PDB file of N, CA and C and ligand atoms in Angstrom:
ATOM      1  N   MET A 363      66.064 173.443  68.443  1.00 96.00           N
ATOM      2  CA  MET A 363      66.082 174.865  68.771  1.00 96.00           C
ATOM      3  C   MET A 363      67.494 175.257  69.220  1.00 96.00           C
ATOM      4  N   CYS A 364      67.900 176.458  68.794  1.00 97.00           N
ATOM      5  CA  CYS A 364      69.197 176.980  69.242  1.00 97.00           C
ATOM      6  C   CYS A 364      69.076 177.390  70.709  1.00 97.00           C
ATOM      7  N   PRO A 365      69.934 176.889  71.582  1.00 97.00           N
ATOM      8  CA  PRO A 365      69.838 177.246  72.995  1.00 97.00           C
ATOM      9  C   PRO A 365      70.257 178.693  73.283  1.00 97.00           C
ATOM     10  N   ASP A 366      70.879 179.369  72.297  1.00 97.00           N
ATOM     11  CA  ASP A 366      71.277 180.765  72.497  1.00 97.00           C
ATOM     12  C   ASP A 366      70.171 181.739  72.102  1.00 97.00           C
ATOM     13  N   CYS A 367      69.572 181.522  70.912  1.00 97.00           N
ATOM     14  CA  CYS A 367      68.607 182.513  70.416  1.00 97.00           C
ATOM     15  C   CYS A 367      67.193 181.971  70.247  1.00 97.00           C
ATOM     16  N   GLY A 368      66.995 180.645  70.336  1.00 97.00           N
ATOM     17  CA  GLY A 368      65.654 180.066  70.230  1.00 97.00           C
ATOM     18  C   GLY A 368      65.191 179.831  68.804  1.00 97.00           C
ATOM     19  N   SER A 369      66.016 180.152  67.811  1.00 98.00           N
ATOM     20  CA  SER A 369      65.648 179.875  66.413  1.00 98.00           C
ATOM     21  C   SER A 369      65.768 178.377  66.143  1.00 98.00           C
ATOM     22  N   LYS A 370      65.174 177.956  65.018  1.00 98.00           N
ATOM     23  CA  LYS A 370      65.317 176.558  64.631  1.00 98.00           C
ATOM     24  C   LYS A 370      66.781 176.261  64.345  1.00 98.00           C
ATOM     25  N   ALA A 371      67.203 175.062  64.708  1.00 98.00           N
ATOM     26  CA  ALA A 371      68.553 174.618  64.387  1.00 98.00           C
ATOM     27  C   ALA A 371      68.430 173.398  63.481  1.00 98.00           C
ATOM     28  N   ARG A 372      69.440 173.153  62.705  1.00 98.00           N
ATOM     29  CA  ARG A 372      69.438 172.026  61.774  1.00 98.00           C
ATOM     30  C   ARG A 372      70.482 171.020  62.209  1.00 98.00           C
ATOM     31  N   ILE A 373      70.087 169.730  62.208  1.00 98.00           N
ATOM     32  CA  ILE A 373      71.043 168.661  62.518  1.00 98.00           C
ATOM     33  C   ILE A 373      71.833 168.364  61.254  1.00 98.00           C
ATOM     34  N   GLY A 374      73.118 168.595  61.300  1.00 98.00           N
ATOM     35  CA  GLY A 374      73.957 168.373  60.122  1.00 98.00           C
ATOM     36  C   GLY A 374      74.555 166.986  60.095  1.00 98.00           C
ATOM     37  N   LYS A 375      74.819 166.452  61.270  1.00 97.00           N
ATOM     38  CA  LYS A 375      75.520 165.169  61.343  1.00 97.00           C
ATOM     39  C   LYS A 375      75.171 164.519  62.670  1.00 97.00           C
ATOM     40  N   SER A 376      75.163 163.210  62.701  1.00 97.00           N
ATOM     41  CA  SER A 376      74.971 162.525  63.978  1.00 97.00           C
ATOM     42  C   SER A 376      76.097 161.525  64.174  1.00 97.00           C
ATOM     43  N   ASN A 377      76.482 161.362  65.399  1.00 97.00           N
ATOM     44  CA  ASN A 377      77.530 160.396  65.743  1.00 97.00           C
ATOM     45  C   ASN A 377      76.922 159.418  66.739  1.00 97.00           C
ATOM     46  N   ARG A 378      76.615 158.205  66.244  1.00 97.00           N
ATOM     47  CA  ARG A 378      75.976 157.214  67.111  1.00 97.00           C
ATOM     48  C   ARG A 378      77.000 156.625  68.066  1.00 97.00           C
ATOM     49  N   LEU A 379      76.713 156.758  69.361  1.00 96.00           N
ATOM     50  CA  LEU A 379      77.638 156.261  70.382  1.00 96.00           C
ATOM     51  C   LEU A 379      77.267 154.848  70.809  1.00 96.00           C
ATOM     52  N   SER A 380      75.973 154.518  70.746  1.00 96.00           N
ATOM     53  CA  SER A 380      75.480 153.180  71.059  1.00 96.00           C
ATOM     54  C   SER A 380      74.093 153.079  70.441  1.00 96.00           C
ATOM     55  N   LEU A 381      73.401 151.953  70.632  1.00 94.00           N
ATOM     56  CA  LEU A 381      72.043 151.813  70.102  1.00 94.00           C
ATOM     57  C   LEU A 381      71.101 152.817  70.751  1.00 94.00           C
ATOM     58  N   ALA A 382      71.460 153.296  71.948  1.00 96.00           N
ATOM     59  CA  ALA A 382      70.552 154.172  72.692  1.00 96.00           C
ATOM     60  C   ALA A 382      71.038 155.612  72.823  1.00 96.00           C
ATOM     61  N   HIS A 383      72.254 155.911  72.321  1.00 97.00           N
ATOM     62  CA  HIS A 383      72.800 157.266  72.467  1.00 97.00           C
ATOM     63  C   HIS A 383      73.441 157.766  71.180  1.00 97.00           C
ATOM     64  N   ALA A 384      73.217 159.057  70.869  1.00 98.00           N
ATOM     65  CA  ALA A 384      73.890 159.681  69.716  1.00 98.00           C
ATOM     66  C   ALA A 384      74.168 161.143  70.039  1.00 98.00           C
ATOM     67  N   ASP A 385      75.282 161.647  69.494  1.00 98.00           N
ATOM     68  CA  ASP A 385      75.560 163.083  69.528  1.00 98.00           C
ATOM     69  C   ASP A 385      75.023 163.674  68.233  1.00 98.00           C
ATOM     70  N   LEU A 386      74.310 164.795  68.319  1.00 98.00           N
ATOM     71  CA  LEU A 386      73.762 165.464  67.139  1.00 98.00           C
ATOM     72  C   LEU A 386      74.502 166.788  66.957  1.00 98.00           C
ATOM     73  N   TYR A 387      75.145 166.947  65.797  1.00 98.00           N
ATOM     74  CA  TYR A 387      75.876 168.180  65.504  1.00 98.00           C
ATOM     75  C   TYR A 387      74.913 169.137  64.812  1.00 98.00           C
ATOM     76  N   CYS A 388      74.646 170.254  65.472  1.00 98.00           N
ATOM     77  CA  CYS A 388      73.592 171.167  65.029  1.00 98.00           C
ATOM     78  C   CYS A 388      74.141 172.548  64.711  1.00 98.00           C
ATOM     79  N   SER A 389      73.423 173.246  63.811  1.00 98.00           N
ATOM     80  CA  SER A 389      73.772 174.639  63.533  1.00 98.00           C
ATOM     81  C   SER A 389      72.498 175.469  63.494  1.00 98.00           C
ATOM     82  N   CYS A 390      72.558 176.634  64.101  1.00 98.00           N
ATOM     83  CA  CYS A 390      71.421 177.549  64.145  1.00 98.00           C
ATOM     84  C   CYS A 390      71.135 178.059  62.735  1.00 98.00           C
ATOM     85  N   THR A 391      69.822 178.148  62.387  1.00 98.00           N
ATOM     86  CA  THR A 391      69.456 178.597  61.035  1.00 98.00           C
ATOM     87  C   THR A 391      69.409 180.124  60.929  1.00 98.00           C
ATOM     88  N   ASP A 392      69.509 180.828  62.048  1.00 97.00           N
ATOM     89  CA  ASP A 392      69.530 182.300  61.999  1.00 97.00           C
ATOM     90  C   ASP A 392      70.946 182.748  61.621  1.00 97.00           C
ATOM     91  N   PRO A 393      71.114 183.327  60.424  1.00 96.00           N
ATOM     92  CA  PRO A 393      72.464 183.704  59.980  1.00 96.00           C
ATOM     93  C   PRO A 393      73.132 184.731  60.888  1.00 96.00           C
ATOM     94  N   GLU A 394      72.343 185.516  61.621  1.00 97.00           N
ATOM     95  CA  GLU A 394      72.959 186.508  62.521  1.00 97.00           C
ATOM     96  C   GLU A 394      73.483 185.848  63.791  1.00 97.00           C
ATOM     97  N   CYS A 395      73.013 184.612  64.087  1.00 97.00           N
ATOM     98  CA  CYS A 395      73.468 183.887  65.284  1.00 97.00           C
ATOM     99  C   CYS A 395      74.660 183.000  64.914  1.00 97.00           C
ATOM    100  N   GLY A 396      74.408 182.031  64.044  1.00 97.00           N
ATOM    101  CA  GLY A 396      75.498 181.178  63.572  1.00 97.00           C
ATOM    102  C   GLY A 396      76.029 180.189  64.595  1.00 97.00           C
ATOM    103  N   HIS A 397      75.301 180.016  65.692  1.00 98.00           N
ATOM    104  CA  HIS A 397      75.748 179.092  66.746  1.00 98.00           C
ATOM    105  C   HIS A 397      75.787 177.658  66.224  1.00 98.00           C
ATOM    106  N   THR A 398      76.867 176.964  66.455  1.00 98.00           N
ATOM    107  CA  THR A 398      76.931 175.528  66.185  1.00 98.00           C
ATOM    108  C   THR A 398      77.157 174.838  67.514  1.00 98.00           C
ATOM    109  N   PHE A 399      76.510 173.695  67.705  1.00 98.00           N
ATOM    110  CA  PHE A 399      76.562 173.021  69.009  1.00 98.00           C
ATOM    111  C   PHE A 399      76.255 171.539  68.868  1.00 98.00           C
ATOM    112  N   VAL A 400      76.493 170.810  69.923  1.00 98.00           N
ATOM    113  CA  VAL A 400      76.202 169.371  69.954  1.00 98.00           C
ATOM    114  C   VAL A 400      75.074 169.139  70.948  1.00 98.00           C
ATOM    115  N   ALA A 401      74.042 168.399  70.524  1.00 98.00           N
ATOM    116  CA  ALA A 401      72.953 167.997  71.406  1.00 98.00           C
ATOM    117  C   ALA A 401      73.017 166.479  71.551  1.00 98.00           C
ATOM    118  N   ASN A 402      72.420 165.962  72.585  1.00 97.00           N
ATOM    119  CA  ASN A 402      72.410 164.521  72.813  1.00 97.00           C
ATOM    120  C   ASN A 402      71.026 163.959  72.533  1.00 97.00           C
ATOM    121  N   LEU A 403      71.002 162.800  71.905  1.00 97.00           N
ATOM    122  CA  LEU A 403      69.762 162.054  71.694  1.00 97.00           C
ATOM    123  C   LEU A 403      69.914 160.740  72.440  1.00 97.00           C
ATOM    124  N   SER A 404      68.960 160.430  73.300  1.00 97.00           N
ATOM    125  CA  SER A 404      69.059 159.162  74.021  1.00 97.00           C
ATOM    126  C   SER A 404      67.702 158.484  74.145  1.00 97.00           C
ATOM    127  N   PHE A 405      67.733 157.169  74.177  1.00 96.00           N
ATOM    128  CA  PHE A 405      66.543 156.366  74.411  1.00 96.00           C
ATOM    129  C   PHE A 405      66.001 156.718  75.794  1.00 96.00           C
ATOM    130  N   SER A 406      64.691 156.831  75.911  1.00 96.00           N
ATOM    131  CA  SER A 406      64.107 157.144  77.209  1.00 96.00           C
ATOM    132  C   SER A 406      63.488 155.912  77.865  1.00 96.00           C
ATOM    133  N   HIS A 407      62.371 155.445  77.362  1.00 96.00           N
ATOM    134  CA  HIS A 407      61.754 154.262  77.971  1.00 96.00           C
ATOM    135  C   HIS A 407      60.821 153.566  76.985  1.00 96.00           C
ATOM    136  N   THR A 408      60.516 152.317  77.267  1.00 92.00           N
ATOM    137  CA  THR A 408      59.687 151.494  76.395  1.00 92.00           C
ATOM    138  C   THR A 408      58.213 151.711  76.698  1.00 92.00           C
ATOM    139  N   LEU A 409      57.398 151.847  75.644  1.00 93.00           N
ATOM    140  CA  LEU A 409      55.945 151.907  75.811  1.00 93.00           C
ATOM    141  C   LEU A 409      55.321 150.535  75.554  1.00 93.00           C
ATOM    142  N   SER A 410      55.839 149.841  74.552  1.00 89.00           N
ATOM    143  CA  SER A 410      55.371 148.494  74.227  1.00 89.00           C
ATOM    144  C   SER A 410      56.611 147.677  73.881  1.00 89.00           C
ATOM    145  N   PRO A 411      56.830 146.537  74.531  1.00 85.00           N
ATOM    146  CA  PRO A 411      58.084 145.813  74.303  1.00 85.00           C
ATOM    147  C   PRO A 411      58.195 145.282  72.878  1.00 85.00           C
ATOM    148  N   SER A 412      59.439 145.166  72.421  1.00 86.00           N
ATOM    149  CA  SER A 412      59.708 144.603  71.104  1.00 86.00           C
ATOM    150  C   SER A 412      59.192 143.176  71.034  1.00 86.00           C
ATOM    151  N   SER A 413      58.522 142.828  69.930  1.00 84.00           N
ATOM    152  CA  SER A 413      58.048 141.445  69.801  1.00 84.00           C
ATOM    153  C   SER A 413      59.223 140.495  69.627  1.00 84.00           C
ATOM    154  N   ARG A 414      60.371 141.005  69.165  1.00 84.00           N
ATOM    155  CA  ARG A 414      61.569 140.164  69.086  1.00 84.00           C
ATOM    156  C   ARG A 414      61.971 139.726  70.492  1.00 84.00           C
ATOM    157  N   THR A 415      61.949 140.675  71.427  1.00 84.00           N
ATOM    158  CA  THR A 415      62.345 140.378  72.796  1.00 84.00           C
ATOM    159  C   THR A 415      61.385 139.387  73.437  1.00 84.00           C
ATOM    160  N   SER A 416      60.060 139.619  73.267  1.00 81.00           N
ATOM    161  CA  SER A 416      59.102 138.735  73.929  1.00 81.00           C
ATOM    162  C   SER A 416      59.103 137.346  73.293  1.00 81.00           C
ATOM    163  N   SER A 417      59.326 137.248  71.970  1.00 84.00           N
ATOM    164  CA  SER A 417      59.400 135.933  71.322  1.00 84.00           C
ATOM    165  C   SER A 417      60.600 135.153  71.850  1.00 84.00           C
ATOM    166  N   ALA A 418      61.734 135.843  71.998  1.00 86.00           N
ATOM    167  CA  ALA A 418      62.937 135.187  72.505  1.00 86.00           C
ATOM    168  C   ALA A 418      62.729 134.729  73.949  1.00 86.00           C
ATOM    169  N   LEU A 419      61.997 135.538  74.715  1.00 87.00           N
ATOM    170  CA  LEU A 419      61.716 135.191  76.104  1.00 87.00           C
ATOM    171  C   LEU A 419      60.860 133.930  76.180  1.00 87.00           C
ATOM    172  N   VAL A 420      59.814 133.855  75.338  1.00 87.00           N
ATOM    173  CA  VAL A 420      58.937 132.673  75.323  1.00 87.00           C
ATOM    174  C   VAL A 420      59.733 131.438  74.916  1.00 87.00           C
ATOM    175  N   THR A 421      60.605 131.591  73.898  1.00 87.00           N
ATOM    176  CA  THR A 421      61.420 130.458  73.447  1.00 87.00           C
ATOM    177  C   THR A 421      62.290 129.934  74.587  1.00 87.00           C
ATOM    178  N   GLU A 422      62.918 130.846  75.321  1.00 88.00           N
ATOM    179  CA  GLU A 422      63.774 130.434  76.434  1.00 88.00           C
ATOM    180  C   GLU A 422      62.970 129.766  77.541  1.00 88.00           C
ATOM    181  N   LEU A 423      61.757 130.270  77.800  1.00 90.00           N
ATOM    182  CA  LEU A 423      60.903 129.663  78.829  1.00 90.00           C
ATOM    183  C   LEU A 423      60.509 128.241  78.433  1.00 90.00           C
ATOM    184  N   VAL A 424      60.155 128.056  77.163  1.00 90.00           N
ATOM    185  CA  VAL A 424      59.751 126.716  76.696  1.00 90.00           C
ATOM    186  C   VAL A 424      60.934 125.752  76.777  1.00 90.00           C
ATOM    187  N   LYS A 425      62.138 126.258  76.433  1.00 90.00           N
ATOM    188  CA  LYS A 425      63.332 125.399  76.501  1.00 90.00           C
ATOM    189  C   LYS A 425      63.602 124.935  77.938  1.00 90.00           C
ATOM    190  N   ALA A 426      63.227 125.791  78.900  1.00 93.00           N
ATOM    191  CA  ALA A 426      63.494 125.484  80.306  1.00 93.00           C
ATOM    192  C   ALA A 426      62.481 124.473  80.874  1.00 93.00           C
ATOM    193  N   MET A 427      61.415 124.196  80.131  1.00 93.00           N
ATOM    194  CA  MET A 427      60.383 123.271  80.626  1.00 93.00           C
ATOM    195  C   MET A 427      60.825 121.821  80.438  1.00 93.00           C
ATOM    196  N   ASN A 428      60.333 120.941  81.314  1.00 93.00           N
ATOM    197  CA  ASN A 428      60.589 119.512  81.114  1.00 93.00           C
ATOM    198  C   ASN A 428      59.589 118.973  80.084  1.00 93.00           C
ATOM    199  N   PRO A 429      59.825 117.776  79.537  1.00 92.00           N
ATOM    200  CA  PRO A 429      58.977 117.238  78.457  1.00 92.00           C
ATOM    201  C   PRO A 429      57.491 117.186  78.815  1.00 92.00           C
ATOM    202  N   LEU A 430      57.164 116.866  80.051  1.00 93.00           N
ATOM    203  CA  LEU A 430      55.751 116.787  80.455  1.00 93.00           C
ATOM    204  C   LEU A 430      55.104 118.184  80.411  1.00 93.00           C
ATOM    205  N   GLN A 431      55.830 119.154  80.934  1.00 92.00           N
ATOM    206  CA  GLN A 431      55.307 120.535  80.913  1.00 92.00           C
ATOM    207  C   GLN A 431      55.100 121.017  79.476  1.00 92.00           C
ATOM    208  N   ARG A 432      56.058 120.678  78.589  1.00 91.00           N
ATOM    209  CA  ARG A 432      55.929 121.081  77.180  1.00 91.00           C
ATOM    210  C   ARG A 432      54.696 120.446  76.552  1.00 91.00           C
ATOM    211  N   LYS A 433      54.466 119.164  76.871  1.00 92.00           N
ATOM    212  CA  LYS A 433      53.306 118.449  76.310  1.00 92.00           C
ATOM    213  C   LYS A 433      52.010 119.128  76.780  1.00 92.00           C
ATOM    214  N   GLN A 434      51.980 119.472  78.072  1.00 92.00           N
ATOM    215  CA  GLN A 434      50.787 120.135  78.614  1.00 92.00           C
ATOM    216  C   GLN A 434      50.571 121.490  77.937  1.00 92.00           C
ATOM    217  N   LEU A 435      51.684 122.223  77.739  1.00 91.00           N
ATOM    218  CA  LEU A 435      51.586 123.529  77.078  1.00 91.00           C
ATOM    219  C   LEU A 435      51.053 123.375  75.652  1.00 91.00           C
ATOM    220  N   GLN A 436      51.554 122.365  74.935  1.00 90.00           N
ATOM    221  CA  GLN A 436      51.092 122.109  73.563  1.00 90.00           C
ATOM    222  C   GLN A 436      49.590 121.852  73.543  1.00 90.00           C
ATOM    223  N   GLN A 437      49.124 121.074  74.526  1.00 92.00           N
ATOM    224  CA  GLN A 437      47.679 120.751  74.590  1.00 92.00           C
ATOM    225  C   GLN A 437      46.875 122.005  74.890  1.00 92.00           C
ATOM    226  N   GLU A 438      47.394 122.845  75.805  1.00 91.00           N
ATOM    227  CA  GLU A 438      46.676 124.091  76.141  1.00 91.00           C
ATOM    228  C   GLU A 438      46.638 125.033  74.925  1.00 91.00           C
ATOM    229  N   LEU A 439      47.769 125.121  74.199  1.00 90.00           N
ATOM    230  CA  LEU A 439      47.801 125.999  73.017  1.00 90.00           C
ATOM    231  C   LEU A 439      46.878 125.489  71.915  1.00 90.00           C
ATOM    232  N   ALA A 440      46.703 124.179  71.824  1.00 92.00           N
ATOM    233  CA  ALA A 440      45.836 123.591  70.791  1.00 92.00           C
ATOM    234  C   ALA A 440      44.377 123.992  71.035  1.00 92.00           C
ATOM    235  N   LEU A 441      44.039 124.327  72.289  1.00 87.00           N
ATOM    236  CA  LEU A 441      42.671 124.717  72.619  1.00 87.00           C
ATOM    237  C   LEU A 441      42.369 126.163  72.227  1.00 87.00           C
ATOM    238  N   LEU A 442      43.428 126.955  71.966  1.00 82.00           N
ATOM    239  CA  LEU A 442      43.204 128.383  71.655  1.00 82.00           C
ATOM    240  C   LEU A 442      42.689 128.576  70.235  1.00 82.00           C
TER     241      LEU A 442
HETATM  242 ZN1   ZN B 827      70.901 180.800  67.378  1.00 76.12          ZN
END
């Protein structure tokens, strides 16, 4: 939305600043307004964690275990 007139605006270009932030270059679709502006897009919060992250976490936890703990874990997983 155009912050000046409330009409729909179109994103013409985006400039990614990081994985979580981008600048959006926008232009108002109302020809009588013609406002062009930059809006920000940013990551807000996680609803469900990435399975990549949780898999890496489990791998690191298993690596930190001693051989006996790993053996016990293997036996417990075999029961599932
Ligand atoms: Zn406008």
